[in-house]
CSV table of C-alpha atoms in Angstrom, one decimal:
chain,number,residue,atom,x,y,z
P,1335,UNK,CA,94.0,80.9,105.2
P,1336,UNK,CA,96.8,81.3,107.7
P,1337,UNK,CA,98.9,84.4,108.1
P,1338,UNK,CA,101.9,82.6,106.7
P,1339,UNK,CA,99.9,81.3,103.7
P,1340,UNK,CA,98.7,84.8,103.0
P,1341,UNK,CA,102.3,86.1,103.2
P,1342,UNK,CA,103.4,83.5,100.7
P,1343,UNK,CA,100.5,84.4,98.4
P,1344,UNK,CA,101.3,88.1,98.5
P,1345,UNK,CA,105.0,87.4,97.8
P,1346,UNK,CA,104.2,85.3,94.7
P,1347,UNK,CA,101.6,87.8,93.4
P,1348,UNK,CA,104.1,90.6,93.9
P,1349,UNK,CA,106.6,88.7,91.8
P,1350,UNK,CA,104.0,88.1,89.0
P,1351,UNK,CA,103.1,91.8,89.0
P,1352,UNK,CA,106.8,93.0,88.9
P,1353,UNK,CA,107.4,90.8,85.9
P,1354,UNK,CA,104.2,92.1,84.2
P,1355,UNK,CA,104.9,95.8,84.6
P,1356,UNK,CA,108.7,95.6,84.1
P,1357,UNK,CA,111.8,97.1,85.8
P,1358,UNK,CA,111.2,100.7,84.9
P,1359,UNK,CA,107.6,100.9,86.2
P,1360,UNK,CA,106.9,103.3,89.1
P,1361,UNK,CA,106.2,102.3,92.7
P,1362,UNK,CA,104.7,104.3,95.6
P,1363,UNK,CA,108.2,104.5,97.1
P,1364,UNK,CA,109.5,107.9,96.1
P,1365,UNK,CA,112.4,107.7,93.6
P,1366,UNK,CA,112.1,103.9,93.3
P,1367,UNK,CA,111.1,102.0,90.2
P,1368,UNK,CA,110.2,98.2,90.3
P,1369,UNK,CA,113.9,97.2,89.9
P,1370,UNK,CA,114.8,99.3,93.0
P,1371,UNK,CA,112.0,97.6,95.0
P,1372,UNK,CA,113.0,94.1,93.9
P,1373,UNK,CA,116.6,94.9,94.8
P,1374,UNK,CA,115.4,96.1,98.2
P,1375,UNK,CA,113.5,92.9,98.9
P,1376,UNK,CA,116.4,90.7,98.0
P,1377,UNK,CA,119.0,92.8,99.8
P,1378,UNK,CA,116.8,92.9,103.0
P,1379,UNK,CA,116.4,89.1,103.0
P,1380,UNK,CA,119.8,87.9,101.8
P,1381,UNK,CA,122.4,90.6,102.7
P,1382,UNK,CA,122.6,90.4,106.4
P,1383,UNK,CA,125.5,92.9,106.6
P,1384,UNK,CA,123.2,95.6,105.2
P,1385,UNK,CA,119.9,95.0,107.0
P,1386,UNK,CA,120.7,97.3,110.0
P,1387,UNK,CA,120.4,100.2,107.6
P,1388,UNK,CA,116.6,99.6,107.3
P,1389,UNK,CA,116.0,99.9,111.0
P,1390,UNK,CA,118.8,102.2,112.3
P,1391,UNK,CA,119.2,104.5,109.3
P,1392,UNK,CA,121.8,107.2,109.6
P,1393,UNK,CA,125.3,105.9,108.7
P,1394,UNK,CA,124.0,102.4,108.5
P,1395,UNK,CA,121.7,103.4,105.6
P,1396,UNK,CA,124.8,103.5,103.3
P,1397,UNK,CA,125.2,99.8,103.6
P,1398,UNK,CA,121.7,99.1,102.4
P,1399,UNK,CA,122.1,101.5,99.5
P,1400,UNK,CA,125.3,99.7,98.5
P,1401,UNK,CA,123.6,96.3,98.8
P,1402,UNK,CA,120.7,97.6,96.6
P,1403,UNK,CA,123.1,99.0,94.0
P,1404,UNK,CA,124.8,95.6,93.7
P,1405,UNK,CA,121.5,93.7,93.5
P,1406,UNK,CA,120.2,96.0,90.8
P,1407,UNK,CA,123.0,94.9,88.5
P,1408,UNK,CA,121.5,91.4,88.6
P,1409,UNK,CA,118.4,92.6,86.7
P,1410,UNK,CA,114.7,92.2,87.4
P,1411,UNK,CA,114.3,88.6,86.1
P,1412,UNK,CA,117.0,87.2,88.3
P,1413,UNK,CA,115.9,89.2,91.3
P,1414,UNK,CA,112.3,88.0,90.9
P,1415,UNK,CA,113.5,84.4,90.6
P,1416,UNK,CA,115.3,84.8,93.9
P,1417,UNK,CA,112.2,86.3,95.6
P,1418,UNK,CA,110.0,83.6,94.1
P,1419,UNK,CA,112.1,80.8,95.4
P,1420,UNK,CA,111.4,81.9,98.9
P,1421,UNK,CA,113.3,83.6,101.7
P,1422,UNK,CA,116.4,82.1,103.3
P,1423,UNK,CA,116.0,80.0,106.5
P,1424,UNK,CA,116.9,82.9,108.9
P,1425,UNK,CA,114.1,85.1,107.4
P,1426,UNK,CA,111.6,82.4,108.2
P,1427,UNK,CA,112.2,83.2,111.9
P,1428,UNK,CA,110.6,86.6,111.3
P,1429,UNK,CA,107.0,86.5,112.6
P,1430,UNK,CA,104.5,85.7,109.9
P,1431,UNK,CA,102.6,88.9,110.5
P,1432,UNK,CA,105.7,91.0,109.8
P,1433,UNK,CA,106.2,89.0,106.6
P,1434,UNK,CA,102.6,89.5,105.5
P,1435,UNK,CA,103.0,93.3,106.2
P,1436,UNK,CA,106.2,93.4,104.1
P,1437,UNK,CA,104.8,91.6,101.1
P,1438,UNK,CA,101.3,93.1,101.1
P,1439,UNK,CA,102.7,96.7,101.3
P,1440,UNK,CA,105.3,96.2,98.6
P,1441,UNK,CA,102.7,94.4,96.4
P,1442,UNK,CA,100.5,97.4,96.8
P,1443,UNK,CA,103.5,99.7,96.2
P,1444,UNK,CA,103.5,98.3,92.7
P,1445,UNK,CA,99.8,97.8,92.2
P,1446,UNK,CA,98.7,101.3,93.2
P,1447,UNK,CA,101.5,103.1,91.3
P,1448,UNK,CA,100.4,101.3,88.1
P,1449,UNK,CA,96.6,101.8,88.2
P,1450,UNK,CA,95.6,99.1,90.7
P,1451,UNK,CA,92.5,99.6,92.8
P,1452,UNK,CA,91.8,98.3,96.3
P,1453,UNK,CA,91.0,94.6,96.4
P,1454,UNK,CA,87.5,94.0,97.5
P,1455,UNK,CA,87.2,90.3,96.7
P,1456,UNK,CA,89.6,88.8,99.4
P,1457,UNK,CA,87.8,88.4,102.7
P,1458,UNK,CA,90.5,86.0,103.8
P,1459,UNK,CA,93.1,88.8,103.2
P,1460,UNK,CA,90.9,91.3,105.0
P,1461,UNK,CA,90.7,89.2,108.1
P,1462,UNK,CA,94.5,88.5,108.1
P,1463,UNK,CA,95.3,92.2,107.7
P,1464,UNK,CA,92.8,93.1,110.4
P,1465,UNK,CA,94.7,90.8,112.8
P,1466,UNK,CA,97.9,92.5,111.7
P,1467,UNK,CA,96.5,96.0,112.4
P,1468,UNK,CA,95.3,95.0,115.8
P,1469,UNK,CA,98.7,93.5,116.7
P,1470,UNK,CA,100.9,96.3,115.3
P,1471,UNK,CA,98.7,99.4,115.9
P,1472,UNK,CA,100.8,100.5,118.9
P,1473,UNK,CA,104.0,100.4,116.9
P,1474,UNK,CA,102.6,102.1,113.7
P,1475,UNK,CA,101.1,104.9,115.8
P,1476,UNK,CA,104.0,105.4,118.1
P,1477,UNK,CA,104.7,108.9,116.8
P,1478,UNK,CA,101.1,110.1,117.2
P,1479,UNK,CA,100.4,112.2,120.3
P,1480,UNK,CA,96.6,112.2,120.0
P,1481,UNK,CA,93.9,109.5,120.3
P,1482,UNK,CA,93.1,107.5,117.3
P,1483,UNK,CA,90.4,104.9,116.8
P,1484,UNK,CA,91.2,102.6,113.9
P,1485,UNK,CA,87.9,101.3,112.6
P,1486,UNK,CA,86.7,98.6,110.2
P,1487,UNK,CA,83.0,97.6,109.6
P,1488,UNK,CA,81.9,99.6,112.7
P,1489,UNK,CA,84.3,97.9,115.0
P,1490,UNK,CA,87.5,99.3,116.5
P,1491,UNK,CA,90.5,97.3,115.5
P,1492,UNK,CA,92.9,99.4,117.6
P,1493,UNK,CA,92.5,102.3,120.1
P,1494,UNK,CA,95.4,104.5,120.5
P,1495,UNK,CA,96.1,107.3,123.0
P,1496,UNK,CA,93.8,109.7,124.9
P,1497,UNK,CA,91.4,112.5,124.0
P,1498,UNK,CA,90.9,114.3,121.7
P,1499,UNK,CA,90.3,111.4,119.2
P,1500,UNK,CA,90.5,111.0,115.5
P,1501,UNK,CA,88.7,108.2,113.8
P,1502,UNK,CA,90.4,106.4,110.9
P,1503,UNK,CA,88.0,104.1,109.0
P,1504,UNK,CA,88.5,101.8,106.1
P,1505,UNK,CA,89.2,98.2,105.0
P,1506,UNK,CA,92.2,96.6,106.8
P,1507,UNK,CA,94.5,96.8,103.7
P,1508,UNK,CA,93.7,100.5,103.3
P,1509,UNK,CA,94.3,101.2,107.0
P,1510,UNK,CA,97.7,99.4,106.8
P,1511,UNK,CA,98.7,101.5,103.8
P,1512,UNK,CA,97.8,104.7,105.6
P,1513,UNK,CA,99.5,103.7,108.8
P,1514,UNK,CA,102.7,102.6,106.9
P,1515,UNK,CA,102.9,106.2,105.5
P,1516,UNK,CA,101.3,105.7,102.1
P,1517,UNK,CA,98.5,108.2,102.9
P,1518,UNK,CA,97.9,109.4,99.3
P,1519,UNK,CA,97.2,105.8,98.1
P,1520,UNK,CA,95.0,104.7,101.0
P,1521,UNK,CA,91.3,104.9,100.6
P,1522,UNK,CA,90.2,105.7,104.1
P,1523,UNK,CA,88.0,108.2,105.9
P,1524,UNK,CA,89.5,110.4,108.6
P,1525,UNK,CA,86.9,111.9,110.9
P,1526,UNK,CA,86.4,112.7,114.6
P,1527,UNK,CA,88.0,115.7,116.4
P,1528,UNK,CA,89.4,118.0,113.8
P,1529,UNK,CA,92.4,118.9,115.8
P,1530,UNK,CA,93.3,115.3,116.4
P,1531,UNK,CA,92.7,114.5,112.7
P,1532,UNK,CA,95.1,117.3,111.6
P,1533,UNK,CA,97.7,116.0,114.0
P,1534,UNK,CA,97.4,112.5,112.6
P,1535,UNK,CA,97.7,113.9,109.1
P,1536,UNK,CA,100.9,115.7,110.1
P,1537,UNK,CA,102.4,112.8,112.2
P,1538,UNK,CA,105.3,110.7,110.9
P,1539,UNK,CA,104.0,107.3,110.2
P,1540,UNK,CA,105.7,104.2,109.0
P,1541,UNK,CA,106.7,100.6,109.8
């Protein structure tokens, strides 16, 4: 399955799960329930005036908060309908890997906070996410000042920095969750040099 097809599948599965658990269900995003997360996805894709707040933060963040507040008033059913219909044309210019990352992570934000376990029956998704980790490892580890080997099935997906080295091992989806800052939910093993491992644990991660 192509990266774009995987992104579309994760988007639709996320919609199904949001409807199943309801607007007040928790997510991995601190302080956000499912309605907040749905409002975030719709505002990010449709409210261009607010999207700089995601990347730039600071004073720009207030615009995204306002956009989300307005979107929340629409209710979960309407927001999910908007998400399910697909992103606007401009969003389709975003690389398919970035879209897969967005939808996979937010799908897992809902799944893991509501008792979901890692998915072990999707080799196609594993391969797609492995490609994503390889391509985005430099960006996700940009704040880490030690060496890190990101490993799946005995092979290094991405090698970052110099010695000393930590070794982060797990399935691609778990690695992506860890590297996106969802450490507590990611089922990975962190080994290698203990000093490097501690510095990776303390580093600011996120996409």
